[in-house]
JSON list of C-alpha atoms in Angstrom, two decimals:
[
{"chain": "A", "resi": 1, "resn": "MET", "atom": "CA", "xyz": [8.37, -21.87, -13.80]},
{"chain": "A", "resi": 2, "resn": "ASP", "atom": "CA", "xyz": [8.47, -22.53, -10.04]},
{"chain": "A", "resi": 3, "resn": "ILE", "atom": "CA", "xyz": [12.26, -22.87, -10.19]},
{"chain": "A", "resi": 4, "resn": "LEU", "atom": "CA", "xyz": [12.54, -19.46, -11.84]},
{"chain": "A", "resi": 5, "resn": "ASN", "atom": "CA", "xyz": [10.17, -17.88, -9.29]},
{"chain": "A", "resi": 6, "resn": "ASP", "atom": "CA", "xyz": [12.09, -19.46, -6.40]},
{"chain": "A", "resi": 7, "resn": "ALA", "atom": "CA", "xyz": [15.39, -18.18, -7.80]},
{"chain": "A", "resi": 8, "resn": "LEU", "atom": "CA", "xyz": [13.97, -14.68, -8.26]},
{"chain": "A", "resi": 9, "resn": "LYS", "atom": "CA", "xyz": [12.65, -14.68, -4.68]},
{"chain": "A", "resi": 10, "resn": "ALA", "atom": "CA", "xyz": [16.05, -15.81, -3.35]},
{"chain": "A", "resi": 11, "resn": "VAL", "atom": "CA", "xyz": [17.83, -12.99, -5.21]},
{"chain": "A", "resi": 12, "resn": "THR", "atom": "CA", "xyz": [15.24, -10.45, -4.06]},
{"chain": "A", "resi": 13, "resn": "ASN", "atom": "CA", "xyz": [15.49, -11.56, -0.42]},
{"chain": "A", "resi": 14, "resn": "THR", "atom": "CA", "xyz": [19.29, -11.34, -0.53]},
{"chain": "A", "resi": 15, "resn": "VAL", "atom": "CA", "xyz": [19.37, -7.92, -2.18]},
{"chain": "A", "resi": 16, "resn": "SER", "atom": "CA", "xyz": [16.64, -6.45, 0.05]},
{"chain": "A", "resi": 17, "resn": "GLY", "atom": "CA", "xyz": [18.87, -7.01, 3.09]},
{"chain": "A", "resi": 18, "resn": "PHE", "atom": "CA", "xyz": [21.19, -4.28, 1.79]},
{"chain": "A", "resi": 19, "resn": "TRP", "atom": "CA", "xyz": [18.56, -1.52, 1.86]},
{"chain": "A", "resi": 20, "resn": "PRO", "atom": "CA", "xyz": [17.97, 0.59, 4.98]},
{"chain": "A", "resi": 21, "resn": "GLN", "atom": "CA", "xyz": [15.34, -0.52, 7.46]},
{"chain": "A", "resi": 22, "resn": "LEU", "atom": "CA", "xyz": [12.63, 1.75, 8.82]},
{"chain": "A", "resi": 23, "resn": "SER", "atom": "CA", "xyz": [13.68, 4.00, 11.68]},
{"chain": "A", "resi": 24, "resn": "GLU", "atom": "CA", "xyz": [10.04, 4.39, 12.67]},
{"chain": "A", "resi": 25, "resn": "LYS", "atom": "CA", "xyz": [7.00, 2.18, 12.08]},
{"chain": "A", "resi": 26, "resn": "PRO", "atom": "CA", "xyz": [4.39, 3.72, 9.72]},
{"chain": "A", "resi": 27, "resn": "ARG", "atom": "CA", "xyz": [1.38, 5.10, 11.55]},
{"chain": "A", "resi": 28, "resn": "MET", "atom": "CA", "xyz": [-1.52, 7.52, 11.30]},
{"chain": "A", "resi": 29, "resn": "VAL", "atom": "CA", "xyz": [-1.19, 11.15, 12.38]},
{"chain": "A", "resi": 30, "resn": "ASP", "atom": "CA", "xyz": [-4.23, 12.89, 13.86]},
{"chain": "A", "resi": 31, "resn": "GLY", "atom": "CA", "xyz": [-6.49, 10.08, 12.64]},
{"chain": "A", "resi": 32, "resn": "LYS", "atom": "CA", "xyz": [-5.32, 10.24, 9.00]},
{"chain": "A", "resi": 33, "resn": "LEU", "atom": "CA", "xyz": [-2.61, 8.73, 6.86]},
{"chain": "A", "resi": 34, "resn": "ARG", "atom": "CA", "xyz": [0.59, 10.76, 6.84]},
{"chain": "A", "resi": 35, "resn": "PRO", "atom": "CA", "xyz": [1.02, 13.20, 3.97]},
{"chain": "A", "resi": 36, "resn": "CYS", "atom": "CA", "xyz": [3.65, 12.42, 1.35]},
{"chain": "A", "resi": 37, "resn": "PRO", "atom": "CA", "xyz": [7.02, 14.17, 1.73]},
{"chain": "A", "resi": 38, "resn": "GLY", "atom": "CA", "xyz": [6.71, 15.91, -1.67]},
{"chain": "A", "resi": 39, "resn": "THR", "atom": "CA", "xyz": [8.72, 13.36, -3.64]},
{"chain": "A", "resi": 40, "resn": "PRO", "atom": "CA", "xyz": [7.44, 11.47, -6.69]},
{"chain": "A", "resi": 41, "resn": "ASN", "atom": "CA", "xyz": [7.86, 8.07, -4.98]},
{"chain": "A", "resi": 42, "resn": "CYS", "atom": "CA", "xyz": [4.79, 8.50, -2.77]},
{"chain": "A", "resi": 43, "resn": "VAL", "atom": "CA", "xyz": [1.03, 8.78, -3.36]},
{"chain": "A", "resi": 44, "resn": "CYS", "atom": "CA", "xyz": [-1.76, 9.34, -0.85]},
{"chain": "A", "resi": 45, "resn": "SER", "atom": "CA", "xyz": [-5.54, 9.74, -1.03]},
{"chain": "A", "resi": 46, "resn": "GLU", "atom": "CA", "xyz": [-5.86, 11.78, 2.17]},
{"chain": "A", "resi": 47, "resn": "ASN", "atom": "CA", "xyz": [-4.59, 15.09, 0.75]},
{"chain": "A", "resi": 48, "resn": "PRO", "atom": "CA", "xyz": [-6.60, 16.02, -2.38]},
{"chain": "A", "resi": 49, "resn": "GLU", "atom": "CA", "xyz": [-4.81, 19.36, -2.75]},
{"chain": "A", "resi": 50, "resn": "SER", "atom": "CA", "xyz": [-1.34, 17.78, -3.12]},
{"chain": "A", "resi": 51, "resn": "GLN", "atom": "CA", "xyz": [0.42, 16.67, -6.31]},
{"chain": "A", "resi": 52, "resn": "GLU", "atom": "CA", "xyz": [0.72, 13.16, -4.86]},
{"chain": "A", "resi": 53, "resn": "TRP", "atom": "CA", "xyz": [-3.05, 12.68, -4.56]},
{"chain": "A", "resi": 54, "resn": "VAL", "atom": "CA", "xyz": [-4.71, 9.49, -5.79]},
{"chain": "A", "resi": 55, "resn": "GLU", "atom": "CA", "xyz": [-8.35, 8.48, -5.52]},
{"chain": "A", "resi": 56, "resn": "PRO", "atom": "CA", "xyz": [-9.30, 6.38, -2.50]},
{"chain": "A", "resi": 57, "resn": "ILE", "atom": "CA", "xyz": [-10.81, 2.92, -2.93]},
{"chain": "A", "resi": 58, "resn": "THR", "atom": "CA", "xyz": [-14.62, 3.04, -2.85]},
{"chain": "A", "resi": 59, "resn": "TYR", "atom": "CA", "xyz": [-16.88, 0.26, -1.61]},
{"chain": "A", "resi": 60, "resn": "GLU", "atom": "CA", "xyz": [-20.48, 1.52, -1.74]},
{"chain": "A", "resi": 61, "resn": "SER", "atom": "CA", "xyz": [-22.04, -1.87, -2.46]},
{"chain": "A", "resi": 62, "resn": "MET", "atom": "CA", "xyz": [-20.58, -3.90, 0.42]},
{"chain": "A", "resi": 63, "resn": "ASN", "atom": "CA", "xyz": [-20.38, -3.63, 4.18]},
{"chain": "A", "resi": 64, "resn": "ASP", "atom": "CA", "xyz": [-17.30, -2.38, 6.02]},
{"chain": "A", "resi": 65, "resn": "ASP", "atom": "CA", "xyz": [-16.11, -5.79, 7.26]},
{"chain": "A", "resi": 66, "resn": "LYS", "atom": "CA", "xyz": [-16.40, -7.39, 3.84]},
{"chain": "A", "resi": 67, "resn": "ALA", "atom": "CA", "xyz": [-14.52, -4.48, 2.23]},
{"chain": "A", "resi": 68, "resn": "TRP", "atom": "CA", "xyz": [-11.69, -4.75, 4.79]},
{"chain": "A", "resi": 69, "resn": "ALA", "atom": "CA", "xyz": [-11.45, -8.53, 4.32]},
{"chain": "A", "resi": 70, "resn": "LEU", "atom": "CA", "xyz": [-11.37, -8.11, 0.53]},
{"chain": "A", "resi": 71, "resn": "LEU", "atom": "CA", "xyz": [-8.57, -5.57, 0.85]},
{"chain": "A", "resi": 72, "resn": "LYS", "atom": "CA", "xyz": [-6.44, -8.03, 2.85]},
{"chain": "A", "resi": 73, "resn": "LYS", "atom": "CA", "xyz": [-7.08, -10.76, 0.27]},
{"chain": "A", "resi": 74, "resn": "ILE", "atom": "CA", "xyz": [-6.04, -8.43, -2.56]},
{"chain": "A", "resi": 75, "resn": "ILE", "atom": "CA", "xyz": [-2.84, -7.50, -0.70]},
{"chain": "A", "resi": 76, "resn": "ASP", "atom": "CA", "xyz": [-2.03, -11.19, -0.31]},
{"chain": "A", "resi": 77, "resn": "ASP", "atom": "CA", "xyz": [-2.91, -11.99, -3.94]},
{"chain": "A", "resi": 78, "resn": "MET", "atom": "CA", "xyz": [-0.56, -9.22, -5.11]},
{"chain": "A", "resi": 79, "resn": "GLY", "atom": "CA", "xyz": [2.33, -10.57, -3.05]},
{"chain": "A", "resi": 80, "resn": "GLY", "atom": "CA", "xyz": [2.15, -8.01, -0.26]},
{"chain": "A", "resi": 81, "resn": "ALA", "atom": "CA", "xyz": [2.48, -8.78, 3.43]},
{"chain": "A", "resi": 82, "resn": "VAL", "atom": "CA", "xyz": [0.37, -7.28, 6.21]},
{"chain": "A", "resi": 83, "resn": "GLN", "atom": "CA", "xyz": [2.75, -6.01, 8.89]},
{"chain": "A", "resi": 84, "resn": "SER", "atom": "CA", "xyz": [0.29, -4.46, 11.32]},
{"chain": "A", "resi": 85, "resn": "GLU", "atom": "CA", "xyz": [-3.44, -3.95, 11.68]},
{"chain": "A", "resi": 86, "resn": "GLU", "atom": "CA", "xyz": [-5.30, -1.98, 14.32]},
{"chain": "A", "resi": 87, "resn": "ASN", "atom": "CA", "xyz": [-8.43, 0.16, 14.63]},
{"chain": "A", "resi": 88, "resn": "GLU", "atom": "CA", "xyz": [-9.31, 0.54, 10.94]},
{"chain": "A", "resi": 89, "resn": "TYR", "atom": "CA", "xyz": [-5.66, 1.02, 9.96]},
{"chain": "A", "resi": 90, "resn": "LEU", "atom": "CA", "xyz": [-3.50, -1.47, 8.08]},
{"chain": "A", "resi": 91, "resn": "TRP", "atom": "CA", "xyz": [0.18, -1.31, 7.17]},
{"chain": "A", "resi": 92, "resn": "SER", "atom": "CA", "xyz": [1.52, -3.65, 4.50]},
{"chain": "A", "resi": 93, "resn": "THR", "atom": "CA", "xyz": [4.76, -4.00, 2.59]},
{"chain": "A", "resi": 94, "resn": "PHE", "atom": "CA", "xyz": [5.48, -4.92, -1.01]},
{"chain": "A", "resi": 95, "resn": "THR", "atom": "CA", "xyz": [8.95, -5.94, -2.19]},
{"chain": "A", "resi": 96, "resn": "VAL", "atom": "CA", "xyz": [9.88, -5.03, -5.75]},
{"chain": "A", "resi": 97, "resn": "PRO", "atom": "CA", "xyz": [11.19, -8.20, -7.45]},
{"chain": "A", "resi": 98, "resn": "LEU", "atom": "CA", "xyz": [14.89, -8.54, -8.22]},
{"chain": "A", "resi": 99, "resn": "PHE", "atom": "CA", "xyz": [16.01, -5.20, -6.77]},
{"chain": "A", "resi": 100, "resn": "GLY", "atom": "CA", "xyz": [14.48, -5.87, -3.35]},
{"chain": "A", "resi": 101, "resn": "PHE", "atom": "CA", "xyz": [13.15, -2.35, -2.80]},
{"chain": "A", "resi": 102, "resn": "VAL", "atom": "CA", "xyz": [10.51, -2.32, -0.07]},
{"chain": "A", "resi": 103, "resn": "ASP", "atom": "CA", "xyz": [7.45, -0.10, -0.38]},
{"chain": "A", "resi": 104, "resn": "ASP", "atom": "CA", "xyz": [5.16, 0.67, 2.55]},
{"chain": "A", "resi": 105, "resn": "VAL", "atom": "CA", "xyz": [1.47, 0.66, 1.69]},
{"chain": "A", "resi": 106, "resn": "GLU", "atom": "CA", "xyz": [-0.96, 1.90, 4.34]},
{"chain": "A", "resi": 107, "resn": "PHE", "atom": "CA", "xyz": [-4.75, 1.90, 4.43]},
{"chain": "A", "resi": 108, "resn": "ARG", "atom": "CA", "xyz": [-7.38, 3.64, 6.56]},
{"chain": "A", "resi": 109, "resn": "LEU", "atom": "CA", "xyz": [-11.01, 2.54, 6.57]},
{"chain": "A", "resi": 110, "resn": "ASP", "atom": "CA", "xyz": [-13.42, 5.51, 6.42]},
{"chain": "A", "resi": 111, "resn": "LYS", "atom": "CA", "xyz": [-16.81, 3.98, 7.24]},
{"chain": "A", "resi": 112, "resn": "THR", "atom": "CA", "xyz": [-18.63, 7.30, 6.94]},
{"chain": "A", "resi": 113, "resn": "GLY", "atom": "CA", "xyz": [-17.37, 7.97, 3.41]},
{"chain": "A", "resi": 114, "resn": "LYS", "atom": "CA", "xyz": [-17.48, 4.26, 2.42]},
{"chain": "A", "resi": 115, "resn": "VAL", "atom": "CA", "xyz": [-13.89, 4.55, 1.17]},
{"chain": "A", "resi": 116, "resn": "ILE", "atom": "CA", "xyz": [-10.52, 3.10, 2.05]},
{"chain": "A", "resi": 117, "resn": "HIS", "atom": "CA", "xyz": [-7.80, 5.73, 2.00]},
{"chain": "A", "resi": 118, "resn": "VAL", "atom": "CA", "xyz": [-4.39, 4.59, 0.80]},
{"chain": "A", "resi": 119, "resn": "ARG", "atom": "CA", "xyz": [-0.78, 5.78, 1.05]},
{"chain": "A", "resi": 120, "resn": "SER", "atom": "CA", "xyz": [1.93, 3.97, -0.94]},
{"chain": "A", "resi": 121, "resn": "SER", "atom": "CA", "xyz": [5.53, 5.06, -0.57]},
{"chain": "A", "resi": 122, "resn": "SER", "atom": "CA", "xyz": [9.01, 3.81, -1.44]},
{"chain": "A", "resi": 123, "resn": "ARG", "atom": "CA", "xyz": [11.46, 3.63, 1.43]},
{"chain": "A", "resi": 124, "resn": "LEU", "atom": "CA", "xyz": [14.43, 4.51, -0.73]},
{"chain": "A", "resi": 125, "resn": "GLY", "atom": "CA", "xyz": [15.17, 6.93, -3.54]},
{"chain": "A", "resi": 126, "resn": "PHE", "atom": "CA", "xyz": [13.43, 9.90, -5.06]},
{"chain": "A", "resi": 127, "resn": "SER", "atom": "CA", "xyz": [11.52, 8.53, -8.05]},
{"chain": "A", "resi": 128, "resn": "ASP", "atom": "CA", "xyz": [9.84, 5.15, -8.35]},
{"chain": "A", "resi": 129, "resn": "LEU", "atom": "CA", "xyz": [8.96, 5.47, -12.07]},
{"chain": "A", "resi": 130, "resn": "GLY", "atom": "CA", "xyz": [5.25, 5.37, -11.16]},
{"chain": "A", "resi": 131, "resn": "VAL", "atom": "CA", "xyz": [5.33, 2.03, -9.30]},
{"chain": "A", "resi": 132, "resn": "ASN", "atom": "CA", "xyz": [3.37, 3.23, -6.26]},
{"chain": "A", "resi": 133, "resn": "SER", "atom": "CA", "xyz": [0.70, 4.96, -8.31]},
{"chain": "A", "resi": 134, "resn": "SER", "atom": "CA", "xyz": [0.34, 1.90, -10.54]},
{"chain": "A", "resi": 135, "resn": "ARG", "atom": "CA", "xyz": [0.07, -0.37, -7.51]},
{"chain": "A", "resi": 136, "resn": "VAL", "atom": "CA", "xyz": [-2.76, 1.73, -6.05]},
{"chain": "A", "resi": 137, "resn": "ASP", "atom": "CA", "xyz": [-4.53, 1.70, -9.43]},
{"chain": "A", "resi": 138, "resn": "ASP", "atom": "CA", "xyz": [-4.18, -2.09, -9.56]},
{"chain": "A", "resi": 139, "resn": "ILE", "atom": "CA", "xyz": [-5.59, -2.47, -6.04]},
{"chain": "A", "resi": 140, "resn": "ARG", "atom": "CA", "xyz": [-8.52, -0.20, -6.94]},
{"chain": "A", "resi": 141, "resn": "ARG", "atom": "CA", "xyz": [-9.23, -2.18, -10.16]},
{"chain": "A", "resi": 142, "resn": "ARG", "atom": "CA", "xyz": [-9.13, -5.51, -8.36]},
{"chain": "A", "resi": 143, "resn": "PHE", "atom": "CA", "xyz": [-11.42, -4.13, -5.67]},
{"chain": "A", "resi": 144, "resn": "ALA", "atom": "CA", "xyz": [-13.92, -2.76, -8.20]},
{"chain": "A", "resi": 145, "resn": "GLY", "atom": "CA", "xyz": [-13.96, -6.12, -9.98]},
{"chain": "A", "resi": 146, "resn": "LYS", "atom": "CA", "xyz": [-15.20, -7.84, -6.82]},
{"chain": "A", "resi": 147, "resn": "GLN", "atom": "CA", "xyz": [-18.09, -5.48, -6.02]}
]
């Protein structure tokens, strides 16, 4: 099975080099995650009035530091890579196997609300067939299972 996984990773890494790179590093705007651009390949928990809204990740039963550490472990367990972390903000990337599409997944720790806001967006295309929404649901389930 390792040979198959290694081969799949090699193909994914090769193909992902063909897709466009970011022109600008993801970041927060006015202390919040950026809103989605109105396309179905993006979801965000910061804008409850938008069609792209998803629930944030809650962590009522643990402290802030433990919740943030658990989030980073879940990202790693799911095959994501933390690209940048600063002041209660984290930017990670996930590469879709075989096709090499890169998705940017951002998080903002809201200590007052005891939630972690999330934004997951594809870099390329218009529709992602629900991949970003499913990823956020998976992160939320894994998080809830550890509380």
